[in-house]
Structure formats: C-alpha cells, structure tokens
mmCIF file of C-alpha atoms and ligand atoms in Angstrom:
data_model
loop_
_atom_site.group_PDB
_atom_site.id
_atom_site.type_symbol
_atom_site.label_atom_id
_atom_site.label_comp_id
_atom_site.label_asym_id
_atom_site.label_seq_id
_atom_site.Cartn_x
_atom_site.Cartn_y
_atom_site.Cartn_z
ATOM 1 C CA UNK A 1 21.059 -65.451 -35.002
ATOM 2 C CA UNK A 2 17.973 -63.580 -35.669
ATOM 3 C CA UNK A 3 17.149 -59.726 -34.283
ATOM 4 C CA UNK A 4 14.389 -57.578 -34.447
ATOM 5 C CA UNK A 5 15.080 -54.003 -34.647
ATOM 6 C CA UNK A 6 11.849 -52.064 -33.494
ATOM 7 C CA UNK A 7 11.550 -49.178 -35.937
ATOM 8 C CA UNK A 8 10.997 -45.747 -37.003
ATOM 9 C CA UNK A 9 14.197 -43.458 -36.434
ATOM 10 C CA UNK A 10 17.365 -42.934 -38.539
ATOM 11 C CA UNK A 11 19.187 -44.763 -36.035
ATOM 12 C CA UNK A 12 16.715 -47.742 -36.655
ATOM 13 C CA UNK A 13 17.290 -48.070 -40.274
ATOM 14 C CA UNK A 14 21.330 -47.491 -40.163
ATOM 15 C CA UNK A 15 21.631 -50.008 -37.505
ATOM 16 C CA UNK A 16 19.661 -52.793 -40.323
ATOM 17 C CA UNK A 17 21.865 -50.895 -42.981
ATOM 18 C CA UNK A 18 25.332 -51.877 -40.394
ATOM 19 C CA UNK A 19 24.197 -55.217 -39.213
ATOM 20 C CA UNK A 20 23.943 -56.598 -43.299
ATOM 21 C CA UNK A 21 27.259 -57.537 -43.628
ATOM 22 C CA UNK A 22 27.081 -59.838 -40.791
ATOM 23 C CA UNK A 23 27.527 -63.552 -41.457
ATOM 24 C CA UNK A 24 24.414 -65.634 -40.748
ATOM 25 C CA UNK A 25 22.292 -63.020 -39.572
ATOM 26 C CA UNK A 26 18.376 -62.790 -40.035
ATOM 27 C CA UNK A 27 17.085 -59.381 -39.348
ATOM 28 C CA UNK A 28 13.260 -57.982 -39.011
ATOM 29 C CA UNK A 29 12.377 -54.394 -38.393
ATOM 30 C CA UNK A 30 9.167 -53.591 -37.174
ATOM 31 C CA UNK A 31 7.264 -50.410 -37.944
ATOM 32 C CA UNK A 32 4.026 -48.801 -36.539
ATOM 33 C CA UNK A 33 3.067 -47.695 -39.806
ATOM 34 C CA UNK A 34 2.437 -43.979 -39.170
ATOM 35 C CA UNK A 35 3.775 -43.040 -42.523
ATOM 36 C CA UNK A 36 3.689 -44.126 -46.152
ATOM 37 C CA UNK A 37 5.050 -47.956 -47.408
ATOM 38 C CA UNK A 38 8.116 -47.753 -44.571
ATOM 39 C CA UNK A 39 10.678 -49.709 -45.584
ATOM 40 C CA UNK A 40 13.978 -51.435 -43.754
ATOM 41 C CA UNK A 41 17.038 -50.904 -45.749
ATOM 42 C CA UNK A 42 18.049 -54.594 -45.547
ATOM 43 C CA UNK A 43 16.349 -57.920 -44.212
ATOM 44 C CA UNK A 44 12.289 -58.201 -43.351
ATOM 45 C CA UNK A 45 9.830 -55.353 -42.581
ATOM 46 C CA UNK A 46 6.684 -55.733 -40.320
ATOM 47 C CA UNK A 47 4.369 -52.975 -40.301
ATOM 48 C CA UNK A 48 1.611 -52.095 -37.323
ATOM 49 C CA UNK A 49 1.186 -52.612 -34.278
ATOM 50 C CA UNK A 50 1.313 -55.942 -31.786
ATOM 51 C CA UNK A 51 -2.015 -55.277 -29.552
ATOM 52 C CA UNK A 52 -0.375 -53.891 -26.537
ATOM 53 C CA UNK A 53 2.469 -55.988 -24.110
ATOM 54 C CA UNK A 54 0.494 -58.981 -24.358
ATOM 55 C CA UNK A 55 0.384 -58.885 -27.848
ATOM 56 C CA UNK A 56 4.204 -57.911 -28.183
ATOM 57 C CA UNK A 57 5.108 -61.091 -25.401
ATOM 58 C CA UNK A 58 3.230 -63.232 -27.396
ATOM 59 C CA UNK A 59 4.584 -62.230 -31.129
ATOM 60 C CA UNK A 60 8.214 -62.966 -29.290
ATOM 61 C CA UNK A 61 6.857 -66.486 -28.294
ATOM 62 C CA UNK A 62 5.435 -67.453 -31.686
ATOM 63 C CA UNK A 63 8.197 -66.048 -33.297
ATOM 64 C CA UNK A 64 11.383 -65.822 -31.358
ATOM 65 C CA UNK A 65 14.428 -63.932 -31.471
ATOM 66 C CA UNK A 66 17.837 -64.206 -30.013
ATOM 67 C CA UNK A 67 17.696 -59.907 -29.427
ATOM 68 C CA UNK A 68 15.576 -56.910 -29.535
ATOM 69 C CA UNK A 69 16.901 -53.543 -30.647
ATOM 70 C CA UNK A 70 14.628 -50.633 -29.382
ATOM 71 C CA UNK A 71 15.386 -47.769 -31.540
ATOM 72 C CA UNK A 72 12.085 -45.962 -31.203
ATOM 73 C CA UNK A 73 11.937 -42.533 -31.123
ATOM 74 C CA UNK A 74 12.803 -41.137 -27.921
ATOM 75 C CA UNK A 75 9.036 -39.587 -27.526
ATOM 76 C CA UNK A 76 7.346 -43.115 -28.079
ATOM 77 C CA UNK A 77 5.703 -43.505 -25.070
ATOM 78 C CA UNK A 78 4.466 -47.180 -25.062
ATOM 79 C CA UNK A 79 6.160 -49.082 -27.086
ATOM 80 C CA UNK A 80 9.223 -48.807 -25.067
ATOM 81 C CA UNK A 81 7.528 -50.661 -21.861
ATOM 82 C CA UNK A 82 5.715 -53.166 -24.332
ATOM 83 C CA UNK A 83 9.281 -54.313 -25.472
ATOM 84 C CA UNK A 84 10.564 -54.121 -22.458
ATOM 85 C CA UNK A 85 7.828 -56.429 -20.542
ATOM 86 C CA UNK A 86 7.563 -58.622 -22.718
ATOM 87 C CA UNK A 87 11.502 -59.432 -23.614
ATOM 88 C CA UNK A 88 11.333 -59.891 -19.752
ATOM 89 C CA UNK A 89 9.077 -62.273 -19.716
ATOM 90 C CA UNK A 90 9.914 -64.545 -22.907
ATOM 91 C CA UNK A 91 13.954 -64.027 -21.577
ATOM 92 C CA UNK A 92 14.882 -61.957 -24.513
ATOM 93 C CA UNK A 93 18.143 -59.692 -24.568
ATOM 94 C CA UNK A 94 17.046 -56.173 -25.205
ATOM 95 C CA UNK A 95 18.840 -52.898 -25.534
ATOM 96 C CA UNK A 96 17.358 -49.755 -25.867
ATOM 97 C CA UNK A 97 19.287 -47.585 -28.431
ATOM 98 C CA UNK A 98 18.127 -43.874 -27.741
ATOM 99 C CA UNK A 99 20.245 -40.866 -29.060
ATOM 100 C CA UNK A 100 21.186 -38.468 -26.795
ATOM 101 C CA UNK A 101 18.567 -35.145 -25.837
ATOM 102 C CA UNK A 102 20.369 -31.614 -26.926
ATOM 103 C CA UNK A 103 21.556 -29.839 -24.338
ATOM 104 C CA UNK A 104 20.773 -25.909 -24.015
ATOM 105 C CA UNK A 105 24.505 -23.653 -25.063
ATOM 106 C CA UNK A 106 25.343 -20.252 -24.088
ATOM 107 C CA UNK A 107 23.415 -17.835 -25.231
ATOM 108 C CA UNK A 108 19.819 -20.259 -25.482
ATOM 109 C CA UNK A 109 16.907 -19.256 -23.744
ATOM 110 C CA UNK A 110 15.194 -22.569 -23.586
ATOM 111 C CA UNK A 111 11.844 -23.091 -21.156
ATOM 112 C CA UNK A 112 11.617 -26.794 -20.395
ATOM 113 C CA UNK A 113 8.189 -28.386 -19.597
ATOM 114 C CA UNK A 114 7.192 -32.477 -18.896
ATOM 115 C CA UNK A 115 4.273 -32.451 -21.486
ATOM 116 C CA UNK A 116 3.083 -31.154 -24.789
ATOM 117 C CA UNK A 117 -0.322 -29.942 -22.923
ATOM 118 C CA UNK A 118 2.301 -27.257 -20.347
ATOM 119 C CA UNK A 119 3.190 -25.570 -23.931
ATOM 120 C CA UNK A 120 0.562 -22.855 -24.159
ATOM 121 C CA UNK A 121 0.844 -21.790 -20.503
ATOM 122 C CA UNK A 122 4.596 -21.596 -21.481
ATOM 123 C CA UNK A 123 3.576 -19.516 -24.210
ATOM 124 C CA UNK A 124 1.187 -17.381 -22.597
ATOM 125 C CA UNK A 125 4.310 -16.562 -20.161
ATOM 126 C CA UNK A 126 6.497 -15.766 -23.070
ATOM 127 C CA UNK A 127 3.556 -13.334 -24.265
ATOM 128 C CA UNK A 128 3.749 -15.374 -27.514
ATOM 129 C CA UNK A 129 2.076 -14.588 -30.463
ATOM 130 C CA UNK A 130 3.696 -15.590 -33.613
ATOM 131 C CA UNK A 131 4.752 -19.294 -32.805
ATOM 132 C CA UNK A 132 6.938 -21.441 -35.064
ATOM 133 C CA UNK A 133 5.177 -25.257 -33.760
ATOM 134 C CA UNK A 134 7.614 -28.386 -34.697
ATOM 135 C CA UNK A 135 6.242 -30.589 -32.111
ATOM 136 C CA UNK A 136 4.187 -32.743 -34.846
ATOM 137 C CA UNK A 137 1.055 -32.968 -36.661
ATOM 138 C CA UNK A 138 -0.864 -35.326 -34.151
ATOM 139 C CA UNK A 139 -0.435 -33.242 -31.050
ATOM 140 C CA UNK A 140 -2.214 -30.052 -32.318
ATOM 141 C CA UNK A 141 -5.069 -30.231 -29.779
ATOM 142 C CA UNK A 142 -3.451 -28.461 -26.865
ATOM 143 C CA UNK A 143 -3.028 -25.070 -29.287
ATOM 144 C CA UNK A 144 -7.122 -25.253 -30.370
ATOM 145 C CA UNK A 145 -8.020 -22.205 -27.857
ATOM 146 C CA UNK A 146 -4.514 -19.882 -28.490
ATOM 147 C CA UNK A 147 -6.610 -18.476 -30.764
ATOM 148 C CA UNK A 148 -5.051 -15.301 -30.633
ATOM 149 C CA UNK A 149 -1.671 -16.706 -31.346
ATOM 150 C CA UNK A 150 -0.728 -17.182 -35.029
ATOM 151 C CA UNK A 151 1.091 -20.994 -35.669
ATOM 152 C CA UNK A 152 3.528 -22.005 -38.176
ATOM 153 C CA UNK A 153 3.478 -25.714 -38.540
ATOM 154 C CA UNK A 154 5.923 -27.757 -39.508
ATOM 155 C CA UNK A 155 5.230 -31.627 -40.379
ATOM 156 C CA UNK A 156 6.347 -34.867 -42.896
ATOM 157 C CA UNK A 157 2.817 -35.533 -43.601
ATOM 158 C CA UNK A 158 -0.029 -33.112 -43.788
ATOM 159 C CA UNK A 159 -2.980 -33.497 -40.468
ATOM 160 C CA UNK A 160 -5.984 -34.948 -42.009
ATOM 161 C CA UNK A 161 -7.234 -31.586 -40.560
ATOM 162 C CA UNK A 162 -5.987 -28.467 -39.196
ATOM 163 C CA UNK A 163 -7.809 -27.784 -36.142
ATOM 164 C CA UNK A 164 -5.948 -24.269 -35.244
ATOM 165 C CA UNK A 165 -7.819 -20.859 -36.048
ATOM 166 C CA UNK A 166 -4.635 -19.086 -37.333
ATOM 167 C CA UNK A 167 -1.965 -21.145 -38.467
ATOM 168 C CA UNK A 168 -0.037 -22.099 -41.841
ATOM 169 C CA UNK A 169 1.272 -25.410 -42.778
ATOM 170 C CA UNK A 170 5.033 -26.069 -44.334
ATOM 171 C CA UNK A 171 5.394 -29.895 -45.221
ATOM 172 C CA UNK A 172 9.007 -30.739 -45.060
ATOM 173 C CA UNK A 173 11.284 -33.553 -43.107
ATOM 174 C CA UNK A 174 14.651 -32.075 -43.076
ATOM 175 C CA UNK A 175 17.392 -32.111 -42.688
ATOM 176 C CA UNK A 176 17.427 -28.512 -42.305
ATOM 177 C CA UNK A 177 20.099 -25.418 -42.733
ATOM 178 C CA UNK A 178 21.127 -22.810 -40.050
ATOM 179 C CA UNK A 179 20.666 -20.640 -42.560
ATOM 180 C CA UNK A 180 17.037 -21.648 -43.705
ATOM 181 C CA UNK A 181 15.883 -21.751 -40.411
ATOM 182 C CA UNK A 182 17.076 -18.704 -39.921
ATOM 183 C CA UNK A 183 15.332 -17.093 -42.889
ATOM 184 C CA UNK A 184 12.704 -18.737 -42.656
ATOM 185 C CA UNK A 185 12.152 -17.652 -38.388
ATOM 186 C CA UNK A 186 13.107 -13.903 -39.697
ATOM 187 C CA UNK A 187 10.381 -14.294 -42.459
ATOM 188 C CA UNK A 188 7.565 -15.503 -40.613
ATOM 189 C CA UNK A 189 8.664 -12.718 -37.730
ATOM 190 C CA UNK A 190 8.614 -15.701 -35.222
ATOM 191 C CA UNK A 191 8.586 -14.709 -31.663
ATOM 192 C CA UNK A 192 8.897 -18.449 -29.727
ATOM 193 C CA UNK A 193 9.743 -21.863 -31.292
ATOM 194 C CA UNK A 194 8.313 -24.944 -29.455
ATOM 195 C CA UNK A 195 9.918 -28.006 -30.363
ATOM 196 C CA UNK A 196 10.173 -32.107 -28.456
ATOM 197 C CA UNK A 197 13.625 -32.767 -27.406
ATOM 198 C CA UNK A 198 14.426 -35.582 -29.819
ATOM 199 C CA UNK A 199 17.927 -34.943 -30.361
ATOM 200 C CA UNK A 200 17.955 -35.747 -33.982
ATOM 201 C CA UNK A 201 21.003 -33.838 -35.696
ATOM 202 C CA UNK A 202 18.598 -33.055 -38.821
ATOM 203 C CA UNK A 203 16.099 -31.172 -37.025
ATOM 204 C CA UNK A 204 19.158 -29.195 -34.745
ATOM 205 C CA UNK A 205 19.292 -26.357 -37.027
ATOM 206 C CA UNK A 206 16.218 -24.480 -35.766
ATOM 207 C CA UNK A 207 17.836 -24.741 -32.336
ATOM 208 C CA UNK A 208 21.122 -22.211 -33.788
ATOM 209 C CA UNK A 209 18.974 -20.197 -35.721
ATOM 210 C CA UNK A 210 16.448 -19.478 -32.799
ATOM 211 C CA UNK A 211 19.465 -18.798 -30.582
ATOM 212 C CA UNK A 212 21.558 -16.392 -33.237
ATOM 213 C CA UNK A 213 17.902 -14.304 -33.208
ATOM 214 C CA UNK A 214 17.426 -14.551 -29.325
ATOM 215 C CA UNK A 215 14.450 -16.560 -29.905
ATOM 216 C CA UNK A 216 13.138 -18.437 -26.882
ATOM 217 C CA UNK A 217 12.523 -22.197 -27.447
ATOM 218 C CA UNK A 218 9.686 -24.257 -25.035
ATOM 219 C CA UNK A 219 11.429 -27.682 -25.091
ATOM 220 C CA UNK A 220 8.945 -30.251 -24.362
ATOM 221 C CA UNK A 221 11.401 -33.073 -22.771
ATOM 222 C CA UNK A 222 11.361 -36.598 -23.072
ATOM 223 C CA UNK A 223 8.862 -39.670 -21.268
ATOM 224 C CA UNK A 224 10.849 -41.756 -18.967
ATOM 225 C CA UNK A 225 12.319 -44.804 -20.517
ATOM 226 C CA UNK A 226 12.321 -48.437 -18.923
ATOM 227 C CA UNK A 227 15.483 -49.201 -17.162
ATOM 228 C CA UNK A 228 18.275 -51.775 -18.840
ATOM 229 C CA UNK A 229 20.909 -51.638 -20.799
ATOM 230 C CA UNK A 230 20.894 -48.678 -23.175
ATOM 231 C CA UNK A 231 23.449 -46.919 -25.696
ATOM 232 C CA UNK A 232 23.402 -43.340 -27.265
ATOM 233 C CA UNK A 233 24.990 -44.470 -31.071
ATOM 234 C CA UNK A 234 24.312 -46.928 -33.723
ATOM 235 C CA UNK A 235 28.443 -47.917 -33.159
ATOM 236 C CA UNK A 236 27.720 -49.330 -29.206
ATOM 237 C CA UNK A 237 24.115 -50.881 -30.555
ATOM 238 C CA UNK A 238 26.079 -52.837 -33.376
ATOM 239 C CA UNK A 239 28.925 -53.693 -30.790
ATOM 240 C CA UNK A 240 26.020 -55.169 -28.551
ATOM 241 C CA UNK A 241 24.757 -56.920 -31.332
ATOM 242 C CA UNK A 242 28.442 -57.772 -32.575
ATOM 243 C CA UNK A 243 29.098 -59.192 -28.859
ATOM 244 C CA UNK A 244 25.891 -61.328 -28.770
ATOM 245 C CA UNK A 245 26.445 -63.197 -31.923
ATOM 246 C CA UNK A 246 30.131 -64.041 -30.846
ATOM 247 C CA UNK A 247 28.832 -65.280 -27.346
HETATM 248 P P1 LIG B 1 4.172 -45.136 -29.030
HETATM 249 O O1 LIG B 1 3.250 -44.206 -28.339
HETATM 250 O O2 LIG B 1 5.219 -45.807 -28.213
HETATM 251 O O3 LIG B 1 3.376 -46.254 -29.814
HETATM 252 C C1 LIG B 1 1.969 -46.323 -29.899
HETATM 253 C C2 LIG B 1 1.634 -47.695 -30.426
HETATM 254 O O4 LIG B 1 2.102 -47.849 -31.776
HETATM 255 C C3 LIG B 1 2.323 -48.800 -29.647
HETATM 256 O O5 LIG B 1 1.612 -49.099 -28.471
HETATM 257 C C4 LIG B 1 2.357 -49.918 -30.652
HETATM 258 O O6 LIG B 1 1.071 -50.504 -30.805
HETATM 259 C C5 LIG B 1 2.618 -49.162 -31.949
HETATM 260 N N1 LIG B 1 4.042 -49.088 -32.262
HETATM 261 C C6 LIG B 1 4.927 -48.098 -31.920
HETATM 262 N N2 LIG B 1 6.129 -48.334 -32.441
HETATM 263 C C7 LIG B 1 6.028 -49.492 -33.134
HETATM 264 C C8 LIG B 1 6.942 -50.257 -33.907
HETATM 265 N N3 LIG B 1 8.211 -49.853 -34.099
HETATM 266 N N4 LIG B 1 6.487 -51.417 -34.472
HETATM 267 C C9 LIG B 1 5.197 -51.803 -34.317
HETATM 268 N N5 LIG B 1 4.280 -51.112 -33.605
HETATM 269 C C10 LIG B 1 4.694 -49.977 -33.024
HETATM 270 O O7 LIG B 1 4.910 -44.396 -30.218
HETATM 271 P P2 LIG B 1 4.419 -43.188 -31.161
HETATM 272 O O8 LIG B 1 4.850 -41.920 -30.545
HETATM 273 O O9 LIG B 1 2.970 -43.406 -31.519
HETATM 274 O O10 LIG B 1 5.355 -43.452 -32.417
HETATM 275 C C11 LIG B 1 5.020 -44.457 -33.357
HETATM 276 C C12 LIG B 1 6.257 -44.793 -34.180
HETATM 277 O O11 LIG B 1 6.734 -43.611 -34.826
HETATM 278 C C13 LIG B 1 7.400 -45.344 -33.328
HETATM 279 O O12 LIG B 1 7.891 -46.491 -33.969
HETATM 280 C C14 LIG B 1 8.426 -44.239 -33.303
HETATM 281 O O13 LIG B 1 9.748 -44.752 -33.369
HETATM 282 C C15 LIG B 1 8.094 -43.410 -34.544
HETATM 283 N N6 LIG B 1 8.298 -41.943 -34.340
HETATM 284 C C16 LIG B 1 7.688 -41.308 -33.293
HETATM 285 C C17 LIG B 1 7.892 -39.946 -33.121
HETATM 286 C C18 LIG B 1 7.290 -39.195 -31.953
HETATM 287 O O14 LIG B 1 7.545 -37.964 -31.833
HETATM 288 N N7 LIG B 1 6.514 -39.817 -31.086
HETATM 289 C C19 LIG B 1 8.701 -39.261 -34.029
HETATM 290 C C20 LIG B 1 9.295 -39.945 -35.101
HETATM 291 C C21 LIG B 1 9.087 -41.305 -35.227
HETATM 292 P P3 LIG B 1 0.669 -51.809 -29.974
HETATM 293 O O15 LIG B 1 0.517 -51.367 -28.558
HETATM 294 O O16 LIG B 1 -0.614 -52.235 -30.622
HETATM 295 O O17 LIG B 1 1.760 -52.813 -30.136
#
C-alpha cells in the first residue's frame, strides 16, 4: 500500500506522524517548498512543484499510488484541482482533508470578503488606519497605495522586500496566546485585524483577543475546493486511509 500525502499543514504532517504504525505501508509527502528544508515526520519527502495537472497526472503514472491525501492548506488555490484532475484521470482514490473555517461568535464584528485584493476597500469602510495584517508575506501588493494606513505584519519568513510605505514586521509562527495577542493589539493601538480564514487552532487567538477589544476583523474566506470526498480531522483521514488498506 503506498500513499502520498500532499503537504504543507499541521494536519499534513500528523496524518504521516498517525499512518507510521501501519503495517506495510509506504508513505511520501510532497511539499512545494515555500519554506526552509521541510521535512515529513515519517516515510519519504518530495519537495517542489509537478509542472501543473499534466505534470501532477503524469508523476501519478510514473510513479503510482494506491491513495492521495490532500491536506493543503485550505487557501491553496491550484494544487487542489491539479490533484484532483489528475487522480481522476490515472483512477486514483483521493480525499481532500481540509479543517474546518472559524465561524464568527457573539460579540465578533467580522467583514467577510471573496479575495485578498476586496481588503483595502474593506478597510477604507472601516476608516482603518492602524492595521494588524496576518494574511501572509506574499500577498502584500494589494496594501502598496494605503499609504496612509500604518501595517503591522505578521509572517514565518521575512518578504524578500517590504513593499508598504508604513509598516513594521514581527517574524513569528505561533501558536499564539489570547493574552499576547491581546497585548500585543493594545500595544500597537490596532484599529482592524485582517486575517485568511484558515481555521488553524494556533493562529485562533488573535480572533478572541480582537473580539474582547471590539476590534473588527476583514476575513478574507476561502477558494472553492474540487468536489469528492472530503473530511474536517486527521481521525476520519486516517480512518479513510485505515478503510482502504483493509479493502
Ligand atoms: P497553490 O496556489 O495551490 O500552489 C501553487 C503551486 O505550488 C502549485 O500549482 C504546485 O506547483 C505547487 N504546490 C503547491 N502545493 C504543493 C505540494 N504540496 N507539493 C508540491 N507542489 C505543490 O498553493 P500555495 O498557496 O502557493 O501554497 C503552497 C504550499 O504552501 C501548499 O502546499 C500549502 O499547503 C502550503 N501553505 C499555503 C498557505 C496559504 O495561505 N496559501 C498557508 C500555509 C501553507 P505545480 O503546479 O508546478 O505542480
């Protein structure tokens, strides 16, 4: 039985880390490669990209496997329909593992919009001007001509450059405390957090802290995923797995 787990979430590497104590099982995780020496916590690592669908259908061909995990990140826009084409066409079992989005509580005053490039007109309507940013450090061009807005980005890996007039850079990957987001929104005198809705529970933080200071949040929400069969929790992706080995 061999699987191939495609990459780059937590959910990615605990469902390698669950999936090791099963009997004759050869596992490969694939990575793009955005950051540093990525590495799976048990069987093979691949690292980079395929060339597109045809590329990805014709990896599966040369090297085939018996499943395909999708655990990209929810806001991985191609690689979803790449994996899905091409484990249609090569007859591969696929399942899309995707955590599920956070939901706004009581008390949240969230603005949702389709796209990262509907955040500063979201802004603008907020009045803005002291913005904590979380959305990334590759998606900084729609925030180039807020220049009188003052950013506070947050990122894993430092932009090769920072292309905003006013901003300041924390480097940090979580997870994060209520209570440092908190201090940190209060000490920056943030007036609107923008953030995607990944759902990750180590990046949830900012969400209670923004909500305790009756900060609103513009929550850029997720690309449509291809249809099939999908499940919210490394538990129902290992089941899947468990199920297809026993079949
Ligand atoms: P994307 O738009 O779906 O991917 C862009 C291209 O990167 C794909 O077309 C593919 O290249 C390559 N690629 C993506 N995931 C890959 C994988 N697991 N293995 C090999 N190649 C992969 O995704 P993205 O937003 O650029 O994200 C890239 C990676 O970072 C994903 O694996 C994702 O799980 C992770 N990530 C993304 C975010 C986010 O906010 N977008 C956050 C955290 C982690 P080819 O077309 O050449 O095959």
């Amino acid at each position: 039985m061999k699987i191939l787990i495609m990459g780059g979430t937590t959910e990615a590497s605990e469902l390698a880390r669950a999936l090791s104590p099963m009997p004759g099982l050869s596992l490969v995780t694939s990575f793009a490669g955005r950051t540093a020496a990525p590495k799976a916590p048990w069987g093979e690592t691949r690292v980079g990209g395929f060339g597109g669908v045809a590329g990805f259908t014709a990896y599966l061909r040369s090297s085939p496997f018996d499943a395909v995990v999708d655990a990209t990140h929810p806001f991985a826009a191609v690689m979803p329909s790449s994996v899905a084409t091409g484990c249609e066409t090569t007859g591969t079992p696929r399942l899309r593992l995707l955590r599920p989005p956070w939901q706004a509580v009581s008390g949240d005053s969230w603005h949702s919009v389709a796209s990262i490039d509907a955040v500063p007109n979201a802004l603008d309507s907020l009045g803005a001007r002291r913005v904590f940013l979380t959305t990334g450090r590759s998606e900084l061009a729609p925030f180039t001509a807020m220049t009188s807005t003052w950013f506070l980005l947050r990122s894993i890996e430092a932009p090769s450059q920072l292309p905003l007039a006013n901003a300041d850079l924390i480097l940090d990957r979580g997870p994060f405390t209520v209570s440092g987001e908190t201090e940190l929104l209060r000490a920056h005198r943030i007036d609107a957090l923008v953030t995607k809705n990944s759902g990750a529970l180590a990046t949830a933080a900012k969400l209670d802290a923004a909500r305790a200071l009756g900060i609103p949040v513009v929550m850029v929400e997720r690309p449509p995923t291809p249809e099939g069969i999908q499940v919210e929790t490394v538990a129902d992706a290992l089941a899947w797995c468990a199920s297809l080995c026993s079949s």
